[in-house]
Coordinates of C-alpha atoms in Angstrom, one line a residue:
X1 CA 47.3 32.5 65.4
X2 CA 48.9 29.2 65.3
X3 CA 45.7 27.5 65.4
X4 CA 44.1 29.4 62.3
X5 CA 46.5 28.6 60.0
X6 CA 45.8 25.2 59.1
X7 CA 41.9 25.7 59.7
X8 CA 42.2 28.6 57.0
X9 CA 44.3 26.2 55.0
X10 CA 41.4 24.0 54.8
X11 CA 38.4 26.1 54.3
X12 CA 40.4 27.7 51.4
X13 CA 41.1 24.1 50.2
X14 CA 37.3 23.6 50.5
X15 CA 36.2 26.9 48.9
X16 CA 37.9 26.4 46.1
X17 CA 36.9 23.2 45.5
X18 CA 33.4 24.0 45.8
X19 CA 33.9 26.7 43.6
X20 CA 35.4 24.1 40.7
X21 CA 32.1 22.3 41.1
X22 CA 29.9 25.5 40.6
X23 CA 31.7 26.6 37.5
X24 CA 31.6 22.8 36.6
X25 CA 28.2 22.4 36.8
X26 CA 27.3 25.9 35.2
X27 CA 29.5 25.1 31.8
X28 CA 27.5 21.6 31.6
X29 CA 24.5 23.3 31.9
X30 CA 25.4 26.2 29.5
X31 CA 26.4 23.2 26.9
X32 CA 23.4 21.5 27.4
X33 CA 21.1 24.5 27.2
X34 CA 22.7 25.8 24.0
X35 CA 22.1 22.0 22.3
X36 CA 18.7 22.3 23.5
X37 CA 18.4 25.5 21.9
X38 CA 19.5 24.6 18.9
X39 CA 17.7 21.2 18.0
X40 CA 14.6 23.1 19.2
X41 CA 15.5 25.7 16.3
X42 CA 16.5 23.0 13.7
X43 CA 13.4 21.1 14.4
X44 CA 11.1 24.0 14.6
X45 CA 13.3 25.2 11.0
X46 CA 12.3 22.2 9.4
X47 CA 8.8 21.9 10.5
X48 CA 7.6 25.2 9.8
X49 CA 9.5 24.6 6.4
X50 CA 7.3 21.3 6.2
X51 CA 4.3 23.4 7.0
X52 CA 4.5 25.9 4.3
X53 CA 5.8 22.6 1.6
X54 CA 2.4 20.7 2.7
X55 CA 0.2 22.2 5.3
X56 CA -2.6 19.9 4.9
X57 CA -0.7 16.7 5.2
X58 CA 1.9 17.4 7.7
X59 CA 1.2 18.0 11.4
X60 CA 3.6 21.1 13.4
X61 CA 5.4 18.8 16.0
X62 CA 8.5 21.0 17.0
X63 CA 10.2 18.1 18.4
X64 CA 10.4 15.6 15.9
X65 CA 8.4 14.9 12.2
X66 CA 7.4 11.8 11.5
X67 CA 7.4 10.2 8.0
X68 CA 3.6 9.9 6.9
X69 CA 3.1 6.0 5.3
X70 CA -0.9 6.4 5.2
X71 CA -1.3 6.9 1.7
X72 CA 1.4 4.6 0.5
X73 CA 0.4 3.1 -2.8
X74 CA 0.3 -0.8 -2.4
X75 CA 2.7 -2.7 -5.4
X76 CA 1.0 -3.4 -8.3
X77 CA 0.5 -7.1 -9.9
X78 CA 1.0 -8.2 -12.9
X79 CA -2.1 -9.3 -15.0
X80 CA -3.1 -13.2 -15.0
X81 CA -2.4 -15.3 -17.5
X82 CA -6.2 -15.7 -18.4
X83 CA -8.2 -12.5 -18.0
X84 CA -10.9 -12.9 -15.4
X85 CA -12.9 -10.2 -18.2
X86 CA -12.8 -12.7 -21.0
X87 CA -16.6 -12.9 -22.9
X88 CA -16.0 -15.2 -25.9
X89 CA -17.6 -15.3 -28.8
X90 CA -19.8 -12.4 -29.5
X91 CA -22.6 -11.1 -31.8
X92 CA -20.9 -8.7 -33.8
X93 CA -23.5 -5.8 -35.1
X94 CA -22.0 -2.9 -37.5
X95 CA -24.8 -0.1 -37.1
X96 CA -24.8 2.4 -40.0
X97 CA -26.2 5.6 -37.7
X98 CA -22.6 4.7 -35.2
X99 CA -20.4 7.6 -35.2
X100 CA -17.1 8.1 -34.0
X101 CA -17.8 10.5 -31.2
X102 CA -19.8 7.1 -29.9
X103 CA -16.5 5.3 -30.1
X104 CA -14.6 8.1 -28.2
X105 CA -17.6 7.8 -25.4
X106 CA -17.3 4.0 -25.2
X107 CA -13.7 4.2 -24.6
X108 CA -12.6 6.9 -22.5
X109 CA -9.4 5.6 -21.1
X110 CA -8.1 5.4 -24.2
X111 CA -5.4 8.2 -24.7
X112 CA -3.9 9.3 -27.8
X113 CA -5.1 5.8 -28.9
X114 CA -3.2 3.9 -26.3
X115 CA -4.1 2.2 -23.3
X116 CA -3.3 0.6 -19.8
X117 CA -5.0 -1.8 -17.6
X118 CA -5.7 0.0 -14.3
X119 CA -5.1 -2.4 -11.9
X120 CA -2.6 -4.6 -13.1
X121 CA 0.7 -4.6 -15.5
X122 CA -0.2 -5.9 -18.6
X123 CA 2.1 -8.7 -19.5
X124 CA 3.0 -7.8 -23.0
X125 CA 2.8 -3.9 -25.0
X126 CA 1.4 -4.4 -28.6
X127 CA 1.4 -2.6 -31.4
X128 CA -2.0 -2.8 -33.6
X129 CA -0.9 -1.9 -37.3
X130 CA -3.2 -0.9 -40.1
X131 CA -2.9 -0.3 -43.2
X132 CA -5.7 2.4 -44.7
X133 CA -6.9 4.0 -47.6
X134 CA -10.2 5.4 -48.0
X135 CA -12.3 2.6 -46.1
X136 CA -13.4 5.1 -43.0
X137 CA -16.3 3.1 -42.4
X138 CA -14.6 0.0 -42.2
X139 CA -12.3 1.8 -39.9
X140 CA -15.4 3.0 -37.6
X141 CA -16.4 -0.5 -37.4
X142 CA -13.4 -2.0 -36.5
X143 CA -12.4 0.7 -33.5
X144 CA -16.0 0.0 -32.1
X145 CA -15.2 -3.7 -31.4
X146 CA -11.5 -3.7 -31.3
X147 CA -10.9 -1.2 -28.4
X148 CA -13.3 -3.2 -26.1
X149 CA -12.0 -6.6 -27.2
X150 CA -8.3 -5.5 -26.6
X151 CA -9.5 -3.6 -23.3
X152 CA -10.7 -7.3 -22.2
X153 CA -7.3 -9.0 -22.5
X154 CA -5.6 -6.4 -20.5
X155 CA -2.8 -5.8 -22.2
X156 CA -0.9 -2.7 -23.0
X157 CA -1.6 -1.3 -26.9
X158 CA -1.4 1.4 -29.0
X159 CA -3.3 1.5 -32.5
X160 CA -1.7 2.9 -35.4
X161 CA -3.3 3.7 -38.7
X162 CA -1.0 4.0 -41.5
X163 CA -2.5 6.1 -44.3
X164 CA -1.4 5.5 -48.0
X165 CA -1.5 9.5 -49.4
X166 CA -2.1 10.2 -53.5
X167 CA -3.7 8.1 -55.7
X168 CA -1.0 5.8 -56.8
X169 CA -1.6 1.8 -56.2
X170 CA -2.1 0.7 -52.5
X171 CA 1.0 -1.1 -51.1
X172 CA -0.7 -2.3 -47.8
X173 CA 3.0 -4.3 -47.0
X174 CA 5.3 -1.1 -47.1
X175 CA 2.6 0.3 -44.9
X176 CA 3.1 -2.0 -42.6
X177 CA 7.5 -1.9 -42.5
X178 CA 6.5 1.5 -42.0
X179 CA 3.9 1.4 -39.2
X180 CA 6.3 -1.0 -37.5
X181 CA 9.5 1.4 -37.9
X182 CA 7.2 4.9 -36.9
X183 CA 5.7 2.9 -34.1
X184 CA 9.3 2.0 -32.5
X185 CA 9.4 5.7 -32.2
X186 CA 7.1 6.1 -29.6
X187 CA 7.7 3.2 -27.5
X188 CA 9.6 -0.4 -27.4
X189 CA 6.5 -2.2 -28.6
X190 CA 7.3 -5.9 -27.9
X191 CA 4.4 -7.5 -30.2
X192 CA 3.2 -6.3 -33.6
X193 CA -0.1 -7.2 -34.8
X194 CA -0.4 -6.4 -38.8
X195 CA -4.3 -6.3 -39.4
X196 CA -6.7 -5.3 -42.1
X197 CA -8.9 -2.8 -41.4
X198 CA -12.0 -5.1 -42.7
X199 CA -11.6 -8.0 -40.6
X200 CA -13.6 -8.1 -37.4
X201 CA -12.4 -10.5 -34.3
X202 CA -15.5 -12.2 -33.0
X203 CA -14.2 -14.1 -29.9
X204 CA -11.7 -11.7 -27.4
X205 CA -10.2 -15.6 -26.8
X206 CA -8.0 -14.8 -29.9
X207 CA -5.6 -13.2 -27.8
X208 CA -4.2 -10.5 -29.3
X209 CA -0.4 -11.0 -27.9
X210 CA 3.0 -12.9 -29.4
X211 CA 4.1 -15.8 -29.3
X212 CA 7.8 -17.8 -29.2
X213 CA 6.3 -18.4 -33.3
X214 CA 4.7 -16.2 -35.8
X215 CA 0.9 -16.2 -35.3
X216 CA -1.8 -16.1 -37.7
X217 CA -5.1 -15.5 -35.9
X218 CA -7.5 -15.8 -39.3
X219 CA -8.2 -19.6 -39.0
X220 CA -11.4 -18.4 -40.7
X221 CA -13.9 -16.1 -41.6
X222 CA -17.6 -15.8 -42.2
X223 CA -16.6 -15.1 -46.3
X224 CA -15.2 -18.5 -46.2
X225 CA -17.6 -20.5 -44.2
X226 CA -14.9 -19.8 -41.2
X227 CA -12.6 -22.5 -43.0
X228 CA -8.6 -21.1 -43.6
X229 CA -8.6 -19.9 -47.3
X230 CA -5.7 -22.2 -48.4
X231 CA -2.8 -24.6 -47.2
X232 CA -0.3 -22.1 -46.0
X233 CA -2.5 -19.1 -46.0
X234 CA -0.8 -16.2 -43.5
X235 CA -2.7 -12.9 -44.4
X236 CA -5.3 -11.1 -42.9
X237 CA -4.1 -10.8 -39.0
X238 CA -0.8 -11.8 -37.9
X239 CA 1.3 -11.4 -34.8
X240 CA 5.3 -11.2 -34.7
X241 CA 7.2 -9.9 -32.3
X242 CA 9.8 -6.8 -32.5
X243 CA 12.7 -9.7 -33.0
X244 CA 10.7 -11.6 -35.3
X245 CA 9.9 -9.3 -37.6
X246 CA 13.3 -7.8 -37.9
X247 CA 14.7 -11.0 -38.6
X248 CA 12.8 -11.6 -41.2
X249 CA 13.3 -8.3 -42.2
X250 CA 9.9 -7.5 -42.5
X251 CA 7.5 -7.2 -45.2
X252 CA 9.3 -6.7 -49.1
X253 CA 8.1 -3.0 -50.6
X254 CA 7.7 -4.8 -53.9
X255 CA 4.1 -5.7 -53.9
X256 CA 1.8 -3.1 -55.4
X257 CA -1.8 -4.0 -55.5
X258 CA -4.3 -6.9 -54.1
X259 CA -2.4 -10.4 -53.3
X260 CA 1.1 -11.9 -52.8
X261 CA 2.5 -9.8 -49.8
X262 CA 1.0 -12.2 -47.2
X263 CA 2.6 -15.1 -48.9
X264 CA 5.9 -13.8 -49.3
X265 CA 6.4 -12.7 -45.5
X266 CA 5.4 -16.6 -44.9
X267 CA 8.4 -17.7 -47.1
X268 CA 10.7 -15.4 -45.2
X269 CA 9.4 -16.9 -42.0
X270 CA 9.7 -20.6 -42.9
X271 CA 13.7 -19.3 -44.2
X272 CA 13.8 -18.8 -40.8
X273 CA 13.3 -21.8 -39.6
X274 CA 9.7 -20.8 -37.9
X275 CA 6.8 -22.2 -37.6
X276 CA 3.4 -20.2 -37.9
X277 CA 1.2 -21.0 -34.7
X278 CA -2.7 -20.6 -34.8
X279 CA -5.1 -20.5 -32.5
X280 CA -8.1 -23.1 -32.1
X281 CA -10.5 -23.0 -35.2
X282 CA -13.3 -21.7 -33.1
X283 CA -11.2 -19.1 -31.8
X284 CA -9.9 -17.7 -34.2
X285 CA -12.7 -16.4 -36.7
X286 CA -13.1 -13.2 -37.9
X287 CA -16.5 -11.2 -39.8
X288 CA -14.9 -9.5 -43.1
X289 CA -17.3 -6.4 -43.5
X290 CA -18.2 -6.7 -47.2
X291 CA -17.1 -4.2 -49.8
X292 CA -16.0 -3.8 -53.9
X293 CA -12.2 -3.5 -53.9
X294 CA -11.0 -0.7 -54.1
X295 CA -10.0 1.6 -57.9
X296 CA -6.5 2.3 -56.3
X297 CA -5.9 -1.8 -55.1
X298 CA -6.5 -3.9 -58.5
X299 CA -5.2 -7.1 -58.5
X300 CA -1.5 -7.8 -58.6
X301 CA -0.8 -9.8 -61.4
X302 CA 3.4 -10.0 -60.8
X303 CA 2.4 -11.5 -57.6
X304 CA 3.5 -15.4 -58.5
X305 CA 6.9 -14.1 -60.4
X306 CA 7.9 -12.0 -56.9
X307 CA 7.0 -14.6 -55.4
X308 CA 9.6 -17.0 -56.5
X309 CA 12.3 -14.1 -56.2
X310 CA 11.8 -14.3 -52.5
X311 CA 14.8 -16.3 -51.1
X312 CA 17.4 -14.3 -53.1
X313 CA 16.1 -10.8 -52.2
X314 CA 14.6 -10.7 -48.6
X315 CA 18.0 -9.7 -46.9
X316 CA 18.0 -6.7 -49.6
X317 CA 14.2 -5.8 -49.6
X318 CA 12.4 -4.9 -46.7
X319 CA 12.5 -2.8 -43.8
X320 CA 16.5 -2.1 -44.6
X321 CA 15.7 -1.0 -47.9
X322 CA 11.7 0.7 -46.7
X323 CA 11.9 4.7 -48.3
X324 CA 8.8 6.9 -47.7
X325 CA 8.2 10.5 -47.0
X326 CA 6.3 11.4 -43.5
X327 CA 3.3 14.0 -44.2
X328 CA 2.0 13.8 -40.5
X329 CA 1.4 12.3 -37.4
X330 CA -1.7 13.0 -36.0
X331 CA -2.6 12.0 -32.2
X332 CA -6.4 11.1 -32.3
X333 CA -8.1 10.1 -29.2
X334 CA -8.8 6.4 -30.5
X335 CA -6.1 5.9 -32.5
X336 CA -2.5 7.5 -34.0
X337 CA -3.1 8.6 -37.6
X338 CA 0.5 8.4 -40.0
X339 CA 0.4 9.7 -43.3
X340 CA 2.8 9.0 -45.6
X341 CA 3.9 9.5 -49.3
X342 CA 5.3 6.1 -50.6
X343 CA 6.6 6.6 -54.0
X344 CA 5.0 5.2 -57.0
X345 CA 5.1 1.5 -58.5

């Protein structure tokens, strides 16, 4: 009896420290089983909520799911200075069965009369303007060759046709302060080309884009033996940018009828400070498609007096001062169609 008491002493010691180790051992197990359980859930939660997001692209792994790179799109480059699709001069032809449903074929990533290079950023967005009035053919002629020719340079453009509505006298300059202010609307064009819709770019060289100057891209034409038409001449095509153009404040609304605008927006320029740019002779050459002028566009015979006005009325009259009423804006495939009612003389 004296002998059993310590030995019992001891086993209980040891029993009971054996049992501490079992329960020990079964908690940590419990602990780790019930983690187990749960990432199995969360992961099998999330895949089977994968599964039914995207079941053709994502593969059921209850363990872990794995970000998918194999249809990441590579970053895209910008466009080089020079396009690599650059043709030169060209033959131009103006076929009288052409149609613009041909047009509209010929140019299918056109949208809403805008358009992006595919595979490259364009380095500049610009804003073709043109003024119109009743010259549809002209109009089908120039779209054939100017979407292709723009297309070439890859640059980023929209075309806008401003339309004159009524019969009063054409004032192709306030369609083009409005062209410029409607076009803003859509899009923070950078460049503005103002362009007639009878002149014809013949070499896709003449870039179409701005410069740190004014441009005038009309050097010559075949009506003039592609010489310019006079010292100072800056109708026809030019190129300003956004800040150009509103610091000149654009074109003045004043000029009803054929002649003077042109002139007048390169007084407001030189004001400036500015020099007009233009491209190599043999760049720059246009084909004017023939044609009687029209009823509605007679000669401006106040041109020379306005003229000599300009320096103490630009800041006052221009695109501050530029009133019209909007009849529409039509989204054509090839081009955006504005019409607008601009008053009378």
């Amino acid at each position: 009896m004296g002998f059993c008491l310590p030995v019992c002493k001891i086993l209980r010691t040891k029993y009971i420290m054996l049992l501490l180790i079992s329960v020990s051992v079964l908690v940590w197990i419990g602990t780790f089983s019930g983690e187990l359980v749960k990432s199995f859930q969360v992961s099998y939660a999330t895949t089977q909520t994968l599964v039914k997001g995207d079941s053709v692209k994502v593969k059921l792994n209850l363990w872990t799911v794995a970000p998918d790179h194999t249809h990441t799109q590579p970053p895209e480059v910008q466009c080089p200075q020079e396009s690599p699709l650059l043709l030169g001069a060209a033959k131009l032809s103006f076929e009288p069965s052409l149609k613009l449903k041909d047009v509209e074929r010929e140019n299918t990533r056109v949208t809403k009369g805008e358009y992006k290079p595919p595979d490259c950023i364009a380095r500049q967005s610009v804003a073709i303007l043109i003024p119109h009035r009743s010259r549809e053919r002209h109009l089908l002629y120039l779209l054939h060759h100017l979407h292709p020719f723009l297309q070439r340079q890859q640059i980023h453009y929209a075309i806008y046709i401003i339309q004159q509505a009524g019969d009063a006298t054409f004032n192709r300059a306030k369609l083009l302060n409005i062209g410029y202010l409607e076009a803003l609307k859509d899009y923070n064009w950078g460049c503005f080309i103002f362009h007639d819709v009878d002149l014809v770019p013949e070499n896709d060289h003449n870039l179409y884009v701005c410069d740190n100057q004014p441009k005038h891209l009309v050097v010559g034409r075949n009506s003039t033996g592609y010489k310019l038409r006079y010292k100072g001449y800056f109708g026809g095509v030019t190129a300003l940018t956004k800040d150009q153009f509103r610091q000149v404040n654009g074109f003045s609304n004043t000029y009803w009828g054929w002649g003077g605008e042109d002139d007048d927006l390169r007084i407001r320029v030189q004001l400036q400070k500015m020099e007009i740019f233009r491209p190599p002779a043999d760049v720059a050459r246009y084909t004017m498609v023939f044609h009687k002028r029209d009823a509605g566009n007679k000669e401006n015979k106040d041109r020379m007096k306005l003229l000599v006005r300009t320096s103490q009325v630009w800041r006052k009259d221009g695109l501050n001062s530029c009133q019209y009423k909007m009849l529409s804006v039509e989204r054509m495939p090839l081009y955006v169609n504005v019409t607008v009612d601009i008053g009378k003389p």
